[in-house]
Amino acid sequence: RWRAVVFFEVEILDAKTKDKLCFLDKVEPNATIGEIKSMFHKSHPQWYPARQSIRLDPKGKSLKDEDVLQHLPVGTTATFYFRDLGAQISWVTVFLTEYTGPLVIYLMFYFRVPFIYAPKYDFTTSKHWVVHLACMCHSFHYVKRLLETLFVHRFSHGTMPLRNIFKNCTYYWGFAAWMAYYINHPLYTPPMYGEQQIRLALIIFLFCQIGNFSIHIALRNLRPPGSKTRKIPYPTKNPFTWIFLLVSCPNYTYELGSWLGFTLMTQCLPVAFFTLVGFIQMTVWAKGKHRSYLKEFRDYPPLRSPILPFIL
């Protein structure tokens, strides 16, 4: 039987000033927030969809692009509030930029290009084999990150604010230069316990790099291409993923292990400091993700901790 479609009227106000920015007539009830953003973009070309935060309340949370108009707590005349998120940049571009920097910067110190150390050391090489091993491990780590960005990661958010790239690059590039300066310094002294310490550190580093990659593959397989669906991650047949039994974000656990291994290998204070700062940041992210898992999934495994089994 034929049924009349009830169209919606949508008005979009500025979240700060409450000025009316846009009025949309005859909007389909099954229109998504993503589609409303596209309509809004037509009348305000300077605000492309990725820049827009559309919300029900001026100080409320941003609505998701996939939210459907008729399922939202609004009448047939819906009022939304708009906030400008500022210039946006794709996550892929951010990751490629922040990971290429450390790779190149570290190699400049390793090859001792001019103006870093005294002129007599230009393009000389270290007599300590651990320096060459450290360079291989550091390069491997960032090449792995770049390849994962291109071929493994699926991003739930396409973009991030442009200003973040400067903050992120300062962090990664700055620490890479600080670490590389000391590890590749002509006066660098190898670890206290020599070969045994270096070999143990290398085993820890490689084990955690494989673990980190295994978790990234497991997380990728949870999300079909082009979707934003979220599921509870569980261990797979790969033994490196069994840590999911105890931890919500084992990719961060393995990342921490990799840098602890690198710290042990180089016995270098800037590396230890980078590891500490990274651990603090990853703990914040892991706790946030853990909270969102608990909120979203009622049957979420109760035994799991955010980043360190039974501790944190």
XYZ file of C-alpha atoms in Angstrom:
312
model
C 0.000 0.000 0.000
C 1.299 3.475 -0.906
C 2.408 5.616 2.031
C 3.197 9.305 1.955
C 6.810 10.031 2.811
C 7.206 12.567 5.594
C 10.063 14.864 4.650
C 12.152 16.657 7.250
C 13.152 20.292 7.471
C 16.691 20.756 8.745
C 18.133 23.986 10.060
C 21.810 24.276 10.921
C 22.920 26.899 13.437
C 26.391 28.077 14.416
C 27.209 26.352 17.738
C 28.892 29.491 19.115
C 26.723 32.383 17.893
C 23.425 30.465 17.271
C 23.154 32.260 13.899
C 21.244 30.343 11.235
C 23.731 29.114 8.634
C 21.584 26.910 6.467
C 17.997 25.697 5.985
C 17.390 22.438 4.139
C 13.884 21.725 2.894
C 12.422 18.316 1.977
C 15.192 16.159 3.421
C 14.557 12.409 3.110
C 13.907 10.719 6.497
C 16.583 8.092 5.745
C 19.231 10.750 4.967
C 22.457 10.295 6.943
C 24.430 12.979 8.731
C 27.102 12.434 6.059
C 24.570 13.351 3.357
C 23.392 16.405 5.339
C 27.043 17.521 5.580
C 27.305 17.269 1.775
C 24.147 19.399 1.358
C 25.519 21.955 3.838
C 28.815 22.001 1.897
C 26.961 23.054 -1.274
C 25.750 26.257 0.410
C 29.055 26.816 2.281
C 31.893 25.561 0.009
C 34.589 26.639 2.495
C 33.435 23.952 4.959
C 33.988 20.580 3.302
C 32.390 17.579 5.103
C 35.569 16.506 6.953
C 35.772 19.988 8.534
C 32.217 19.829 9.863
C 31.129 18.752 13.319
C 27.337 18.419 13.394
C 25.716 17.951 16.799
C 22.303 17.978 18.493
C 23.482 20.286 21.265
C 25.960 23.214 20.930
C 28.279 21.583 23.493
C 27.324 17.976 22.760
C 29.195 15.214 20.960
C 29.606 15.164 17.194
C 27.122 12.940 15.389
C 28.532 10.098 13.305
C 28.330 10.321 9.505
C 26.328 7.087 9.420
C 23.645 8.316 11.890
C 20.227 8.388 10.160
C 17.988 11.454 10.495
C 14.752 9.622 11.393
C 16.507 7.611 14.129
C 17.735 10.719 15.940
C 15.757 12.335 18.801
C 14.468 15.192 16.587
C 11.074 16.200 15.222
C 10.287 16.691 11.534
C 11.845 20.141 11.920
C 15.335 19.247 13.098
C 17.829 21.724 14.506
C 21.534 20.901 14.384
C 24.561 22.852 15.549
C 27.699 23.263 13.466
C 31.304 23.663 14.570
C 34.266 24.166 12.261
C 36.965 21.566 13.035
C 39.563 23.562 11.101
C 41.665 22.468 8.127
C 41.888 18.666 7.921
C 44.536 16.281 6.617
C 44.252 12.553 5.907
C 45.571 10.102 8.525
C 47.620 8.340 5.833
C 49.430 11.601 4.972
C 50.077 12.296 8.679
C 51.493 8.826 9.330
C 53.657 8.824 6.199
C 55.084 12.240 7.140
C 55.715 11.519 10.809
C 57.346 8.115 10.078
C 59.470 9.113 7.072
C 61.152 11.849 9.145
C 62.725 9.580 11.815
C 63.896 7.140 9.150
C 65.765 9.828 7.175
C 66.970 11.830 10.200
C 68.445 8.771 11.941
C 70.319 7.743 8.768
C 71.820 11.242 8.468
C 73.395 10.812 11.916
C 74.391 7.206 11.172
C 76.279 8.239 8.008
C 77.660 11.251 9.930
C 76.834 13.801 7.286
C 78.784 17.084 7.654
C 77.896 19.715 10.299
C 76.666 17.159 12.866
C 79.918 16.037 14.479
C 83.473 17.432 14.190
C 84.687 17.686 10.533
C 87.227 14.860 11.012
C 84.314 12.433 11.596
C 82.387 13.311 8.391
C 81.191 10.106 6.667
C 83.180 7.862 9.017
C 81.610 4.732 10.514
C 81.460 3.537 14.099
C 83.788 0.779 15.256
C 81.026 -0.718 17.469
C 78.808 -3.339 15.817
C 75.901 -2.447 18.122
C 75.691 0.977 16.417
C 75.131 -0.706 13.039
C 72.626 -3.138 14.571
C 70.736 -0.256 16.216
C 70.514 1.541 12.869
C 69.100 -1.605 11.222
C 66.514 -2.047 14.015
C 65.458 1.620 13.989
C 65.163 1.644 10.177
C 63.280 -1.669 10.193
C 60.802 -0.294 12.738
C 59.922 2.797 10.700
C 59.888 0.983 7.324
C 57.438 -1.476 8.937
C 55.276 1.437 10.150
C 55.253 3.017 6.682
C 54.291 -0.251 4.974
C 51.553 -0.887 7.561
C 50.158 2.606 6.946
C 49.976 1.913 3.197
C 48.821 -1.719 3.195
C 47.485 -2.789 6.613
C 45.744 -0.071 8.618
C 42.076 0.740 8.067
C 41.186 4.101 9.548
C 37.784 4.691 11.154
C 38.324 8.455 10.822
C 39.578 9.635 7.447
C 41.121 12.898 8.613
C 42.592 14.774 11.572
C 43.188 18.517 12.190
C 46.091 19.878 10.119
C 47.696 21.489 13.197
C 48.270 17.990 14.679
C 50.841 17.137 12.003
C 53.209 19.812 13.331
C 52.857 18.539 16.896
C 53.293 14.882 15.867
C 56.287 15.582 13.616
C 58.022 17.629 16.309
C 57.650 14.660 18.674
C 58.826 11.906 16.299
C 61.461 13.857 14.388
C 62.866 15.571 17.490
C 63.251 12.347 19.462
C 64.783 10.563 16.448
C 67.456 13.295 16.159
C 68.157 13.263 19.909
C 68.539 9.467 20.024
C 70.552 9.261 16.812
C 72.975 11.994 17.918
C 74.094 9.996 20.939
C 73.950 6.461 19.503
C 76.001 7.426 16.427
C 78.339 9.778 18.305
C 82.066 9.026 17.818
C 82.430 8.832 21.638
C 79.492 6.430 22.129
C 80.238 3.559 24.523
C 78.535 0.167 24.012
C 76.271 -1.442 26.657
C 77.784 -2.457 29.992
C 77.213 -6.213 29.655
C 78.381 -6.372 26.052
C 77.315 -9.019 23.583
C 74.923 -10.878 25.908
C 72.946 -7.714 26.664
C 72.782 -6.767 22.971
C 71.608 -10.241 21.907
C 68.919 -10.404 24.580
C 67.758 -6.906 23.559
C 67.619 -7.918 19.882
C 65.470 -10.984 20.722
C 63.056 -8.789 22.747
C 62.933 -6.188 19.956
C 62.254 -8.676 17.141
C 59.747 -10.695 19.192
C 57.749 -7.521 19.935
C 57.938 -6.270 16.346
C 56.451 -9.554 15.097
C 53.832 -9.358 17.877
C 52.904 -5.792 16.989
C 52.522 -6.696 13.302
C 50.404 -9.759 14.195
C 48.013 -7.586 16.238
C 47.708 -5.055 13.406
C 46.788 -7.869 10.983
C 44.231 -9.284 13.468
C 42.652 -5.815 13.914
C 42.572 -5.262 10.143
C 40.731 -8.566 9.642
C 38.050 -7.460 12.127
C 36.956 -4.555 9.926
C 35.715 -5.240 6.368
C 37.079 -2.818 3.721
C 35.237 0.509 3.597
C 33.250 -0.138 6.792
C 33.397 1.375 10.264
C 32.039 -1.669 12.098
C 33.587 -2.418 15.477
C 33.894 -5.899 16.966
C 35.578 -7.330 20.055
C 39.077 -8.508 19.071
C 39.809 -12.092 20.104
C 42.933 -14.278 19.850
C 43.433 -16.021 16.499
C 45.494 -19.114 15.626
C 48.587 -16.903 15.642
C 50.198 -17.335 19.131
C 51.281 -13.648 19.133
C 47.588 -12.678 19.356
C 46.888 -14.804 22.449
C 47.772 -11.785 24.594
C 44.264 -10.531 23.660
C 43.097 -12.794 26.505
C 44.653 -10.364 28.996
C 44.992 -7.002 27.241
C 42.658 -4.718 25.249
C 45.424 -2.988 23.228
C 48.279 -5.491 22.778
C 49.624 -3.482 19.811
C 50.706 -0.879 22.413
C 52.032 -3.608 24.747
C 54.272 -4.930 21.952
C 55.259 -1.396 20.908
C 56.389 -0.709 24.481
C 58.341 -4.007 24.478
C 60.090 -3.054 21.223
C 61.324 0.244 22.651
C 62.377 -1.390 25.934
C 64.431 -3.804 23.808
C 65.949 -0.898 21.873
C 66.744 0.892 25.165
C 68.500 -2.232 26.480
C 70.387 -2.648 23.197
C 71.737 0.911 23.020
C 71.857 1.704 26.763
C 71.121 5.289 25.783
C 69.265 7.760 28.024
C 67.339 9.625 25.245
C 65.961 6.236 24.063
C 64.812 5.444 27.619
C 63.138 8.851 27.843
C 61.399 8.356 24.463
C 60.185 4.942 25.698
C 58.808 6.481 28.913
C 56.991 9.317 27.113
C 55.619 6.840 24.546
C 54.442 4.518 27.333
C 52.565 7.363 29.072
C 50.851 8.392 25.794
C 49.993 4.800 24.808
C 48.533 4.177 28.283
C 46.190 7.168 27.791
C 45.093 5.801 24.379
C 44.739 2.232 25.699
C 42.605 3.328 28.672
C 40.354 5.329 26.331
C 39.935 2.381 23.961
C 39.357 -0.020 26.875
C 36.609 2.273 28.238
C 34.913 2.486 24.840
C 35.016 -1.341 24.476
C 33.370 -1.750 27.920
C 30.722 0.836 27.028
C 29.968 -0.611 23.605
C 30.049 -4.356 24.336
C 28.165 -5.782 27.312
C 29.896 -9.162 26.911
C 33.404 -7.664 26.867
C 35.902 -10.058 28.546
C 36.266 -8.902 32.198
C 39.813 -10.232 32.610
C 41.392 -7.739 30.203
C 43.486 -4.739 31.271
C 44.126 -1.767 28.920
C 47.885 -2.215 28.239
C 49.727 -4.303 30.891
C 48.184 -7.629 32.045
C 46.728 -7.375 35.594
C 48.546 -4.083 36.252
C 47.401 -1.219 34.017
